[in-house]
Amino acid sequence: MGELGSHRAAVSPHRIGMQSTTPSRYASAAAVAVMLVLGFCVVASRHHPPPPPPRTSVLRWSKAAGAPRNVVMSLAYGYPLHRFQIFVLSLRQSGYTGDVILFTNFTADPARDKRRGGPADDPRIPALLTKHNVTYYDVGTEETTMHPKLRRYYLYAKHASKPEYARSLVLLIDFRDVAFQADPFAHVQLRGEWLRFYEELFPPTLKQSHYTYEWIRECWGDAAASQMADAVIVCSGATMGTAAGIVHYTRTMTHAMQTAPSPVCADHDQRYHNYLLYTGKFERVRRLAAGHAEVYNLGYIGKQDRKTAGLSPPRWRHIDDIAVRNPGGTVSVLNEDGSVAPVLHQYDRVPWLSTAIETQFVST
């Protein structure tokens, strides 16, 4: 610092900045100025390293970079205690220790919740969530006035884009009819995709579903519905992906909702989920068949008799074909390879399975 100080003492700012009719004196002054700037930069760089490069706006999941904070998100709006018990207890007992975020109709303020009424009046619900390290947010304080079933996509996008989830896998899942049998992320292997969609078991096409087909037709017309009539149904109740993929997915969904061609399109996220998939609006999607994935959609299982259905495996299954009754009264639902299906969606369509799950997790 002494050398730098001597330069500062020897050079007058006035002399450096003034013009001179003597070239040698001007060159000398300029040289001194250059030395002054270079000397300062060298000293400063020793004590203040250059700032890191700016972070990219694209979120990427990298298993090699360390253990990510995976996260399960769900809309838990207006449900009683026993629904929370099944979802939360089955998830935590599955061995999953990652983050859980629920969007509810109550807050952490008991006085406010009491004024609003509803299931939030039951103090056991927030106590259960706190005990099992579940984060919850009041859906009523968020930015849109849309019905919560559609509003959840805004909430998912907002929270999936947080920096702490930049390397996470994210599962968006329904709440009321979901139970967990294993960690949903434990055996996930990405093969270039950043979104994983889950097919229904039966009926396999949009046309056979009728409901999904009509939802698409009434919003985008006969031509659009006909073009995808033979496409396999994918369920909007469960979607997994990288954080970047989930942000892309949810923002694509919300943009479609905001620009829908008719007010009749204001509900049924299933219509958007399938229409946007089969019109190529989602990027890097991998569709997974029921019984071959971490999520098993059970909505249509066993609804038709094996003879009248006219189908054979793997396009048709009865619950008795895939469920194992364990000692003690519990039940395990298996994938086609014999492994336990980590997530059961729509389990309540099978009464005896619903009873077994409630008996295992519900307490008064």
Coordinates of C-alpha atoms in Angstrom, one line a residue:
M1 CA 0.0 0.0 0.0
G2 CA 3.0 2.3 0.5
E3 CA 3.8 2.3 -3.2
L4 CA 0.2 3.0 -4.1
G5 CA 0.2 5.8 -1.6
S6 CA 3.3 7.4 -3.0
H7 CA 1.7 7.5 -6.5
R8 CA -1.3 9.3 -5.0
A9 CA 1.0 11.8 -3.3
A10 CA 3.1 12.5 -6.3
V11 CA 0.3 13.0 -8.9
S12 CA -2.1 15.9 -8.7
P13 CA -5.6 15.2 -10.0
H14 CA -5.6 18.7 -11.5
R15 CA -2.4 18.0 -13.5
I16 CA -3.6 14.7 -14.8
G17 CA -6.9 16.2 -16.0
M18 CA -5.5 19.3 -17.6
Q19 CA -4.3 19.6 -21.3
S20 CA -0.7 20.4 -21.9
T21 CA 1.1 21.9 -24.9
T22 CA 4.2 19.9 -24.0
P23 CA 3.8 16.2 -25.3
S24 CA 6.4 14.7 -23.0
R25 CA 4.8 16.2 -19.9
Y26 CA 1.4 15.0 -21.0
A27 CA 2.7 11.4 -21.7
S28 CA 4.4 11.3 -18.3
A29 CA 1.2 12.3 -16.5
A30 CA -0.8 9.8 -18.4
A31 CA 1.6 7.0 -17.6
V32 CA 1.5 7.8 -14.0
A33 CA -2.4 7.7 -14.1
V34 CA -2.3 4.3 -15.7
M35 CA 0.1 3.0 -13.1
L36 CA -2.2 4.4 -10.4
V37 CA -5.3 2.6 -11.8
L38 CA -3.4 -0.7 -12.3
G39 CA -1.9 -0.6 -8.9
F40 CA -5.3 0.0 -7.3
C41 CA -6.9 -2.8 -9.2
V42 CA -4.2 -5.3 -8.2
V43 CA -4.4 -4.4 -4.5
A44 CA -8.2 -4.4 -4.6
S45 CA -8.4 -7.8 -6.3
R46 CA -6.3 -9.4 -3.5
H47 CA -8.8 -8.4 -0.9
H48 CA -12.1 -8.5 -2.9
P49 CA -12.4 -11.4 -5.3
P50 CA -14.6 -10.9 -8.4
P51 CA -18.3 -11.6 -7.9
P52 CA -19.6 -15.0 -9.0
P53 CA -21.3 -15.2 -12.4
P54 CA -25.0 -14.5 -12.3
R55 CA -27.3 -17.5 -11.6
T56 CA -29.1 -18.9 -14.6
S57 CA -32.9 -18.5 -14.6
V58 CA -33.4 -22.1 -15.7
L59 CA -33.7 -24.5 -12.8
R60 CA -32.0 -27.8 -13.3
W61 CA -32.1 -31.0 -11.2
S62 CA -28.8 -32.7 -10.8
K63 CA -28.5 -35.8 -8.5
A64 CA -24.7 -35.5 -8.7
A65 CA -24.7 -32.1 -7.1
G66 CA -25.9 -33.5 -3.7
A67 CA -29.1 -34.6 -2.1
P68 CA -32.0 -32.4 -3.3
R69 CA -34.8 -31.3 -1.1
N70 CA -37.6 -33.1 -2.8
V71 CA -41.1 -31.8 -2.1
V72 CA -44.7 -33.1 -2.2
M73 CA -47.4 -30.4 -2.8
S74 CA -51.1 -30.7 -2.5
L75 CA -54.3 -28.7 -2.1
A76 CA -55.9 -29.7 1.2
Y77 CA -58.9 -27.4 1.1
G78 CA -61.9 -28.0 3.3
Y79 CA -61.2 -31.6 4.5
P80 CA -61.8 -33.1 7.9
L81 CA -59.2 -34.6 10.2
H82 CA -59.3 -38.1 8.9
R83 CA -58.2 -37.1 5.4
F84 CA -55.2 -35.3 6.9
Q85 CA -54.4 -38.4 8.9
I86 CA -54.4 -40.7 5.9
F87 CA -52.3 -38.4 3.7
V88 CA -49.8 -37.2 6.2
L89 CA -49.3 -40.4 8.3
S90 CA -49.1 -42.7 5.3
L91 CA -46.6 -40.3 3.7
R92 CA -44.3 -40.1 6.7
Q93 CA -44.6 -43.8 7.6
S94 CA -43.6 -44.6 4.0
G95 CA -40.1 -43.4 4.9
Y96 CA -40.3 -40.1 3.1
T97 CA -38.4 -37.4 5.0
G98 CA -38.5 -34.6 2.5
D99 CA -40.6 -31.4 2.4
V100 CA -44.4 -31.4 2.4
I101 CA -46.4 -28.3 1.5
L102 CA -50.2 -28.2 1.8
F103 CA -52.4 -25.4 0.7
T104 CA -55.3 -25.2 3.1
N105 CA -58.3 -23.1 4.1
F106 CA -56.8 -22.3 7.5
T107 CA -53.8 -20.4 8.9
A108 CA -51.6 -20.6 11.9
D109 CA -53.8 -18.1 13.6
P110 CA -56.5 -19.9 15.6
A111 CA -58.6 -16.8 16.2
R112 CA -58.7 -16.1 12.5
D113 CA -59.5 -19.7 11.7
K114 CA -62.4 -19.7 14.1
R115 CA -63.9 -16.6 12.5
R116 CA -63.7 -18.3 9.1
G117 CA -65.3 -21.5 10.3
G118 CA -65.0 -25.0 8.7
P119 CA -62.7 -27.9 9.4
A120 CA -60.0 -25.5 10.5
D121 CA -61.9 -25.2 13.8
D122 CA -60.5 -28.6 14.7
P123 CA -57.2 -27.8 16.4
R124 CA -56.0 -31.4 15.9
I125 CA -55.4 -30.6 12.2
P126 CA -52.7 -27.9 12.6
A127 CA -51.3 -29.9 15.5
L128 CA -50.9 -33.0 13.3
L129 CA -49.2 -31.0 10.5
T130 CA -46.8 -29.3 12.9
K131 CA -45.9 -32.7 14.6
H132 CA -45.0 -34.2 11.2
N133 CA -43.1 -31.2 9.8
V134 CA -45.7 -30.2 7.2
T135 CA -45.7 -26.6 5.9
Y136 CA -49.1 -25.2 5.2
Y137 CA -50.4 -22.0 3.6
D138 CA -53.8 -20.3 3.6
V139 CA -55.0 -20.6 0.0
G140 CA -57.3 -17.7 0.6
T141 CA -54.5 -15.2 0.9
E142 CA -53.0 -15.9 -2.5
E143 CA -53.3 -13.8 -5.6
T144 CA -56.2 -15.1 -7.7
T145 CA -59.9 -15.4 -7.0
M146 CA -60.1 -18.6 -9.1
H147 CA -61.7 -21.8 -7.6
P148 CA -59.0 -23.5 -5.4
K149 CA -58.9 -26.5 -7.7
L150 CA -57.5 -24.4 -10.5
R151 CA -55.9 -21.8 -8.2
R152 CA -53.5 -24.5 -6.9
Y153 CA -51.5 -24.3 -10.2
Y154 CA -50.6 -20.7 -9.4
L155 CA -49.5 -21.8 -5.9
Y156 CA -47.5 -24.7 -7.2
A157 CA -45.6 -22.5 -9.7
K158 CA -44.9 -19.9 -7.0
H159 CA -43.4 -22.4 -4.5
A160 CA -41.7 -24.7 -7.0
S161 CA -39.7 -21.7 -8.3
K162 CA -38.1 -21.1 -4.9
P163 CA -34.3 -21.3 -4.9
E164 CA -34.3 -24.1 -2.3
Y165 CA -36.0 -26.4 -4.7
A166 CA -33.8 -25.7 -7.7
R167 CA -32.4 -29.3 -7.7
S168 CA -35.5 -30.9 -6.3
L169 CA -38.0 -33.4 -7.7
V170 CA -41.6 -32.1 -7.1
L171 CA -44.7 -34.2 -6.8
L172 CA -48.1 -32.4 -7.3
I173 CA -50.8 -34.8 -6.0
D174 CA -54.5 -34.8 -5.1
F175 CA -55.3 -34.9 -1.4
R176 CA -58.6 -36.5 -0.6
D177 CA -58.1 -39.9 -2.3
V178 CA -54.3 -40.4 -1.9
A179 CA -52.4 -42.8 0.3
F180 CA -48.7 -43.6 0.3
Q181 CA -47.1 -47.0 0.5
A182 CA -43.4 -46.0 -0.1
D183 CA -41.2 -42.9 -0.7
P184 CA -42.6 -41.6 -4.0
F185 CA -39.1 -40.4 -5.2
A186 CA -37.0 -43.3 -4.0
H187 CA -36.7 -45.2 -7.3
V188 CA -37.4 -42.4 -9.8
Q189 CA -34.9 -42.4 -12.7
L190 CA -35.1 -39.5 -15.1
R191 CA -34.3 -40.4 -18.7
G192 CA -34.2 -36.9 -20.2
E193 CA -37.7 -36.0 -19.2
W194 CA -38.5 -33.2 -16.8
L195 CA -42.2 -34.1 -16.4
R196 CA -43.8 -37.5 -15.6
F197 CA -47.5 -38.0 -16.4
Y198 CA -49.5 -40.9 -15.2
E199 CA -52.1 -42.8 -17.4
E200 CA -55.4 -44.1 -16.3
L201 CA -55.8 -47.9 -16.3
F202 CA -59.2 -48.2 -18.0
P203 CA -60.8 -46.8 -20.1
P204 CA -57.6 -46.1 -22.0
T205 CA -58.7 -43.4 -24.5
L206 CA -60.3 -40.0 -24.2
K207 CA -63.3 -41.1 -26.3
Q208 CA -64.0 -44.0 -24.0
S209 CA -63.8 -41.8 -20.9
H210 CA -66.6 -39.6 -22.2
Y211 CA -66.2 -37.0 -19.4
T212 CA -62.7 -35.9 -20.4
Y213 CA -63.6 -36.0 -24.1
E214 CA -66.7 -33.8 -23.5
W215 CA -64.7 -31.4 -21.3
I216 CA -62.3 -30.9 -24.2
R217 CA -65.0 -30.7 -26.9
E218 CA -67.1 -28.1 -25.1
C219 CA -64.0 -25.9 -24.6
W220 CA -62.1 -26.3 -27.9
G221 CA -64.7 -27.7 -30.2
D222 CA -65.5 -30.9 -32.1
A223 CA -62.5 -30.9 -34.3
A224 CA -60.0 -30.6 -31.5
A225 CA -61.7 -33.4 -29.5
S226 CA -61.9 -35.7 -32.5
Q227 CA -58.2 -35.3 -33.2
M228 CA -57.3 -36.7 -29.8
A229 CA -60.2 -39.1 -29.3
D230 CA -57.9 -42.2 -29.4
A231 CA -55.3 -40.7 -27.1
V232 CA -54.6 -42.4 -23.7
I233 CA -56.0 -40.5 -20.8
V234 CA -53.5 -38.9 -18.4
C235 CA -54.7 -38.0 -14.9
S236 CA -54.3 -34.4 -13.8
G237 CA -54.4 -35.5 -10.2
A238 CA -50.7 -36.5 -10.1
T239 CA -47.7 -35.0 -11.9
M240 CA -44.0 -35.3 -11.0
G241 CA -41.0 -33.4 -12.4
T242 CA -38.0 -31.4 -11.8
A243 CA -38.6 -28.0 -10.3
A244 CA -37.9 -26.5 -13.7
G245 CA -40.4 -28.9 -15.3
I246 CA -43.1 -28.2 -12.7
V247 CA -42.7 -24.4 -13.2
H248 CA -43.0 -24.9 -17.0
Y249 CA -46.0 -27.2 -16.5
T250 CA -47.9 -25.0 -14.0
R251 CA -47.3 -21.8 -15.9
T252 CA -48.5 -23.4 -19.1
M253 CA -51.6 -24.5 -17.3
T254 CA -52.3 -21.1 -15.8
H255 CA -51.7 -19.3 -19.1
A256 CA -54.2 -21.6 -20.8
M257 CA -56.7 -21.0 -18.0
Q258 CA -56.3 -17.2 -18.4
T259 CA -56.8 -17.4 -22.1
A260 CA -59.5 -20.0 -22.3
P261 CA -61.9 -19.5 -25.3
S262 CA -65.1 -19.6 -23.2
P263 CA -66.3 -19.1 -19.6
V264 CA -67.4 -22.8 -19.7
C265 CA -63.7 -23.7 -19.5
A266 CA -63.4 -22.2 -16.0
D267 CA -63.3 -25.6 -14.2
H268 CA -62.0 -29.2 -14.7
D269 CA -58.2 -29.0 -14.8
Q270 CA -58.3 -32.5 -16.4
R271 CA -59.4 -30.9 -19.7
Y272 CA -56.3 -28.6 -19.7
H273 CA -54.0 -31.3 -18.7
N274 CA -54.9 -33.6 -21.6
Y275 CA -55.6 -30.9 -24.2
L276 CA -52.2 -29.2 -23.6
L277 CA -50.4 -32.5 -23.6
Y278 CA -51.8 -33.7 -26.9
T279 CA -51.4 -30.3 -28.6
G280 CA -47.7 -30.3 -27.8
K281 CA -47.7 -27.5 -25.3
F282 CA -45.7 -29.4 -22.6
E283 CA -42.0 -30.1 -23.1
R284 CA -40.0 -33.2 -22.3
V285 CA -42.9 -35.3 -21.0
R286 CA -42.7 -39.0 -20.2
R287 CA -46.0 -40.8 -20.0
L288 CA -46.1 -43.8 -17.6
A289 CA -48.7 -46.6 -17.8
A290 CA -50.7 -47.5 -14.7
G291 CA -48.9 -50.3 -12.8
H292 CA -45.5 -49.3 -14.2
A293 CA -44.8 -46.1 -12.2
E294 CA -44.6 -44.5 -8.8
V295 CA -48.3 -43.4 -9.0
Y296 CA -51.1 -46.0 -9.5
N297 CA -54.3 -44.4 -10.7
L298 CA -57.1 -46.8 -9.5
G299 CA -60.2 -44.8 -10.6
Y300 CA -61.4 -47.2 -13.2
I301 CA -60.1 -50.5 -11.7
G302 CA -62.7 -53.2 -11.2
K303 CA -65.5 -51.0 -12.5
Q304 CA -66.4 -53.4 -15.2
D305 CA -66.7 -57.2 -15.1
R306 CA -63.8 -59.0 -16.7
K307 CA -66.1 -60.8 -19.2
T308 CA -68.2 -57.8 -20.2
A309 CA -65.2 -55.5 -20.5
G310 CA -63.8 -57.6 -23.3
L311 CA -60.3 -56.7 -22.3
S312 CA -57.3 -58.7 -21.0
P313 CA -54.2 -57.6 -19.0
P314 CA -52.4 -55.3 -19.1
R315 CA -55.2 -53.1 -20.3
W316 CA -57.6 -54.3 -17.6
R317 CA -57.1 -55.2 -14.0
H318 CA -59.3 -56.0 -11.1
I319 CA -58.2 -54.9 -7.6
D320 CA -57.9 -58.6 -6.6
D321 CA -55.3 -59.0 -9.2
I322 CA -52.9 -56.4 -7.7
A323 CA -53.7 -56.2 -4.0
V324 CA -52.1 -58.3 -1.3
R325 CA -53.8 -58.6 2.1
N326 CA -51.1 -58.6 4.7
P327 CA -51.2 -60.1 8.2
G328 CA -52.7 -57.6 10.6
G329 CA -55.3 -56.4 8.1
T330 CA -53.1 -54.0 6.0
V331 CA -53.1 -54.1 2.3
S332 CA -50.3 -53.6 -0.3
V333 CA -51.2 -52.7 -3.9
L334 CA -48.5 -53.9 -6.3
N335 CA -47.2 -52.8 -9.7
E336 CA -46.9 -55.2 -12.6
D337 CA -43.3 -56.1 -11.6
G338 CA -44.4 -57.1 -8.1
S339 CA -43.0 -54.0 -6.4
V340 CA -45.2 -51.9 -4.0
A341 CA -46.8 -49.0 -5.8
P342 CA -45.5 -45.9 -3.9
V343 CA -48.6 -43.7 -4.4
L344 CA -52.2 -44.9 -4.5
H345 CA -54.5 -42.4 -6.2
Q346 CA -58.3 -42.8 -6.2
Y347 CA -58.1 -45.7 -3.7
D348 CA -61.5 -44.8 -2.3
R349 CA -63.1 -46.2 -5.5
V350 CA -62.6 -49.6 -4.0
P351 CA -64.7 -49.8 -0.8
W352 CA -62.8 -52.6 1.0
L353 CA -59.4 -51.0 0.1
S354 CA -60.6 -47.7 1.5
T355 CA -61.8 -49.3 4.7
A356 CA -58.4 -51.0 5.1
I357 CA -56.5 -47.8 4.6
E358 CA -58.7 -45.8 7.0
T359 CA -58.4 -48.6 9.6
Q360 CA -54.6 -48.3 9.4
F361 CA -54.2 -44.6 9.7
V362 CA -57.4 -43.0 11.1
S363 CA -57.8 -42.4 14.8
T364 CA -60.3 -40.3 16.7

